[in-house]
Every structure is written in structure tokens, then in C-alpha cells.
Amino acid sequence: MMMMMKMYFHFRIMESILFQQWMTSNMIEYVFSCIGVAAIAFVYEAVKFAGLIIRDMEKRDPGQGSYEIEQEAAQIENGTRVVVMRLNIFNGSLFPTSRKCLMLHTVDSAVHFVEMLLVYSLMMIAMTYNVPIVLSMLMGHIVAYFIITPIAPELSQDVAQEAGNCCS
């Protein structure tokens, strides 16, 4: 008979965390699992920061590739405004033209893969609804943010601006 997953927050120690083999059966395994979950969250934040650095390098590489969106407003006879947007990717080409830009884009894609793998794994861990495990995951995120953000505050501000502009 298959056990049903608890769909409410609980404090159960015997918990299958991410894989069937990652099952805690005593307090020591449970504590080390919480530390492991916090470490996964910390690594996710570090990988996310590495991706920001790579994307910033791609933006600053003059003439090799830009992700900037140009907006142009056109007046129509009845007074309605239409915004025409042109997306310049890699100087009008669909793919990177220089070797350096191609390398940065390849590394960025690999980092993005790892970032998505970690974030979806953390989502599945959060769906265990185990309070100490979820709290340890949040602590991993918070500690990583506290340590990593001062390294390059201008990148953190760019991310905050992007997040702030998405819903306006």
C-alpha cells in the first residue's frame, strides 16, 4: 500500500525528502538533511549570482551582443500611439557571431540549466511541507543572500529593478 504525502505543514522526522532513497529515520539524519537542504539553497543563490555576472559580461561586451530593447513611438492619424519594439540580439544575427560571445552564451546556458535544476529541486523539497526542512531551506537562501549581495551591489540593484518593473 502506498503512503499518501501529508498536504499540510508538519514536524515528522521520518521524511522522504527529494528522492525515495533520501529518507530520514532518526534525529541525526534529520538534522544533517536540514543542513544539506540549506546547502542546496546556498548553492542555488551562488549559481544565480554567477549567472548574473555572466549576463552582465555579455551586456558589457561592446559590439558582440546586446539584449537591449529599443522602443519607438509612432503617431497614427486618430491620435492613438503604437509602440514598435525591436529586439537586437547579437547585432541583428540570431546566433552569437564572435567566439567570445558564443562561449559566454554557452556558459550562461549551462549555468541557467543548473539554476533551473536547483530551483525545481528546492520547490519539490518545499512541497514536503516539513516545517524544519522548509525553514532550513529559507535560512540557506538568507545566509547566501547576506554573504553574496555585498560582493557586487550594482548587480543586486539591477535584479531588484528588473523585479520591480515586471509588475508595473
Coordinates of C-alpha atoms in Angstrom, one line a residue, residues 76-154:
I76 CA -1.3 57.4 -36.1
E77 CA -3.9 59.7 -37.6
N78 CA -6.6 59.2 -35.0
G79 CA -4.1 60.1 -32.1
T80 CA -3.5 56.5 -31.0
R81 CA 0.1 55.7 -30.1
V82 CA 1.6 52.4 -31.2
V83 CA 4.9 51.3 -29.7
V84 CA 7.2 49.4 -32.1
M85 CA 9.8 47.3 -30.4
R86 CA 12.9 46.0 -32.0
L87 CA 15.0 43.4 -30.1
N88 CA 18.7 43.5 -31.1
I89 CA 20.2 40.1 -30.3
F90 CA 23.8 39.6 -31.3
N91 CA 23.9 42.6 -33.7
G92 CA 21.0 41.5 -35.8
S93 CA 22.0 37.9 -36.0
L94 CA 20.1 35.1 -34.3
F95 CA 23.2 33.5 -33.0
P96 CA 26.4 34.9 -31.4
T97 CA 28.9 35.9 -34.1
S98 CA 32.2 36.1 -32.1
R99 CA 33.9 33.2 -30.4
K100 CA 33.9 35.1 -27.0
C101 CA 30.2 35.9 -27.2
L102 CA 29.4 32.3 -28.2
M103 CA 31.5 31.0 -25.2
L104 CA 29.7 33.4 -22.8
H105 CA 26.4 32.4 -24.2
T106 CA 27.2 28.7 -23.9
V107 CA 28.4 29.1 -20.3
D108 CA 25.3 31.2 -19.5
S109 CA 23.1 28.4 -20.9
A110 CA 24.8 25.8 -18.8
V111 CA 24.6 27.9 -15.6
H112 CA 20.9 28.5 -16.4
F113 CA 20.4 24.7 -16.6
V114 CA 22.0 24.2 -13.2
E115 CA 20.0 27.1 -11.8
M116 CA 16.7 25.6 -13.0
L117 CA 17.6 22.1 -11.8
L118 CA 18.3 23.5 -8.3
V119 CA 15.3 25.8 -8.1
Y120 CA 12.9 23.0 -9.1
S121 CA 14.6 20.6 -6.7
L122 CA 14.1 23.2 -3.9
M123 CA 10.5 23.5 -4.9
M124 CA 10.0 19.8 -4.6
I125 CA 11.7 19.9 -1.2
A126 CA 9.4 22.7 0.0
M127 CA 6.4 20.6 -1.1
T128 CA 7.3 18.1 1.6
Y129 CA 5.6 20.6 3.9
N130 CA 8.0 19.7 6.7
V131 CA 8.5 22.9 8.8
P132 CA 12.2 22.4 9.9
I133 CA 13.2 21.4 6.3
V134 CA 11.4 24.4 4.8
L135 CA 12.9 26.7 7.4
S136 CA 16.4 25.4 6.8
M137 CA 15.9 26.0 3.1
L138 CA 14.9 29.6 3.8
M139 CA 17.9 30.0 6.1
G140 CA 20.2 28.8 3.3
H141 CA 18.7 31.4 0.9
I142 CA 19.0 34.2 3.5
V143 CA 22.6 33.4 4.5
A144 CA 23.7 33.2 0.9
Y145 CA 21.9 36.5 0.1
F146 CA 23.6 38.1 3.1
I147 CA 27.0 36.9 2.1
I148 CA 26.8 37.2 -1.7
T149 CA 24.9 40.5 -2.2
P150 CA 27.7 42.8 -0.9
I151 CA 30.2 41.3 -3.4
A152 CA 28.6 43.2 -6.3
P153 CA 25.8 45.5 -5.1
E154 CA 25.2 47.0 -8.6

